[in-house]
């Protein structure tokens, strides 16, 4: 690691964040669809959905947050693809800076921009009646899970950005990730699903993450869900990170 790695990384982070701040429509776009979905499900479908709770927005919010993050990380792939396409990566590699600083700049930008989106969505949920009895430790645990989830998907996005052949390809990979919460307990309990769909829903990462966040926000017993959620997030994060860094080094060679 370059002795000036953290200084180089902060410069790259500042560069990426300036791009975000100059086009706030990026964050607004990420927020609008999940918020519209939350409004639709709460005020149109909510009365017909048997979730086992009196306040459907409390049940729905964890899944909406994951959808927002899955949507937001597509911009990481897009921006990384543009840097590759325009020769920015090679240009930075010709300078005396840490080679991985550019990659980390994009990853941390994704973390910060998605954090802003999550806060905006939670504020809207509060206006819609969301209430939580969680204490500070539970909220910190929720934040930790969301950070790990964001980092894991962001490194997956980095892989897509490095290997994509077009702008559309760099962004389109996130569509299955956005769709995944629909086949989970994010909107309805898995008990209401057909057996084959239920088996998939109960054994995919989104369900355990949603259940862990939902239990933490309602001060309910978390059980094994939090450990399964952490295992999924950390496992995906490690595999995606190693693959992305290796691919990045090959592209830079």
CSV table of N, CA and C in Angstrom, one decimal, residues 5 13 19 27 34-35 71 80 101 103-104 118 122 125 131 134 150 157 164 167 187 198-199 210 213 236 239-240 249:
chain,number,residue,atom,x,y,z
A,5,UNK,N,-1.6,6.6,0.9
A,5,UNK,CA,-2.8,6.0,0.4
A,5,UNK,C,-4.0,6.8,0.9
A,13,UNK,N,-12.0,10.6,-3.3
A,13,UNK,CA,-13.3,10.7,-2.7
A,13,UNK,C,-13.9,12.1,-3.0
A,19,UNK,N,-18.8,15.3,-8.2
A,19,UNK,CA,-19.6,14.9,-9.3
A,19,UNK,C,-21.1,14.7,-8.8
A,27,UNK,N,-29.1,11.5,-6.6
A,27,UNK,CA,-29.6,11.1,-5.3
A,27,UNK,C,-31.1,11.2,-5.4
A,34,UNK,N,-38.1,4.4,-4.7
A,34,UNK,CA,-38.4,3.7,-3.5
A,34,UNK,C,-39.5,4.4,-2.7
A,35,UNK,N,-39.5,5.8,-2.7
A,35,UNK,CA,-40.5,6.5,-2.0
A,35,UNK,C,-41.9,6.3,-2.6
A,71,UNK,N,-30.5,0.2,-6.0
A,71,UNK,CA,-30.7,1.1,-7.1
A,71,UNK,C,-29.5,2.1,-7.1
A,80,UNK,N,-17.6,4.3,-12.7
A,80,UNK,CA,-16.4,3.6,-12.9
A,80,UNK,C,-16.2,3.2,-14.4
A,101,UNK,N,-6.5,3.9,-5.0
A,101,UNK,CA,-7.2,5.1,-4.4
A,101,UNK,C,-8.4,5.5,-5.2
A,103,UNK,N,-10.3,3.5,-7.0
A,103,UNK,CA,-11.4,2.5,-6.8
A,103,UNK,C,-12.1,2.8,-5.4
A,104,UNK,N,-11.3,3.0,-4.4
A,104,UNK,CA,-11.8,3.3,-3.1
A,104,UNK,C,-12.6,4.6,-3.1
A,118,UNK,N,-30.8,6.9,2.2
A,118,UNK,CA,-31.5,6.2,3.3
A,118,UNK,C,-32.1,7.1,4.3
A,122,UNK,N,-36.1,7.5,5.3
A,122,UNK,CA,-36.6,7.3,6.7
A,122,UNK,C,-37.4,8.5,7.1
A,125,UNK,N,-40.7,8.2,5.6
A,125,UNK,CA,-41.4,7.1,6.3
A,125,UNK,C,-42.0,7.7,7.7
A,131,UNK,N,-42.9,4.5,13.1
A,131,UNK,CA,-42.4,4.7,14.5
A,131,UNK,C,-41.6,3.5,14.9
A,134,UNK,N,-36.9,1.3,19.0
A,134,UNK,CA,-35.5,0.9,19.1
A,134,UNK,C,-34.7,1.9,19.9
A,150,UNK,N,-24.4,-2.1,1.8
A,150,UNK,CA,-24.0,-1.2,0.8
A,150,UNK,C,-22.6,-1.5,0.2
A,157,UNK,N,-20.9,-3.8,-7.8
A,157,UNK,CA,-21.0,-2.8,-8.9
A,157,UNK,C,-19.7,-2.5,-9.5
A,164,UNK,N,-18.0,-4.1,-17.9
A,164,UNK,CA,-19.1,-3.7,-18.9
A,164,UNK,C,-18.5,-3.2,-20.2
A,167,UNK,N,-22.4,1.6,-21.5
A,167,UNK,CA,-23.0,2.3,-20.4
A,167,UNK,C,-24.3,1.6,-19.9
A,187,UNK,N,-42.1,-7.5,1.6
A,187,UNK,CA,-43.5,-6.9,1.4
A,187,UNK,C,-44.6,-7.7,2.0
A,198,UNK,N,-41.5,-19.9,-1.7
A,198,UNK,CA,-41.2,-19.7,-0.3
A,198,UNK,C,-39.8,-20.2,0.1
A,199,UNK,N,-39.5,-21.4,-0.5
A,199,UNK,CA,-38.2,-22.0,-0.2
A,199,UNK,C,-37.0,-21.1,-0.7
A,210,UNK,N,-33.7,-8.2,5.9
A,210,UNK,CA,-34.9,-7.5,6.2
A,210,UNK,C,-35.4,-7.9,7.6
A,213,UNK,N,-33.3,-6.3,10.4
A,213,UNK,CA,-33.5,-4.9,10.6
A,213,UNK,C,-34.9,-4.6,11.2
A,236,UNK,N,-20.4,-11.9,0.8
A,236,UNK,CA,-20.5,-11.2,-0.5
A,236,UNK,C,-19.4,-10.1,-0.6
A,239,UNK,N,-15.8,-11.7,-1.1
A,239,UNK,CA,-15.6,-12.3,-2.5
A,239,UNK,C,-15.6,-11.2,-3.5
A,240,UNK,N,-16.6,-10.2,-3.5
A,240,UNK,CA,-16.7,-9.2,-4.5
A,240,UNK,C,-15.4,-8.3,-4.4
A,249,UNK,N,-6.6,-4.5,-11.0
A,249,UNK,CA,-5.2,-4.6,-11.2
A,249,UNK,C,-4.8,-5.1,-12.7
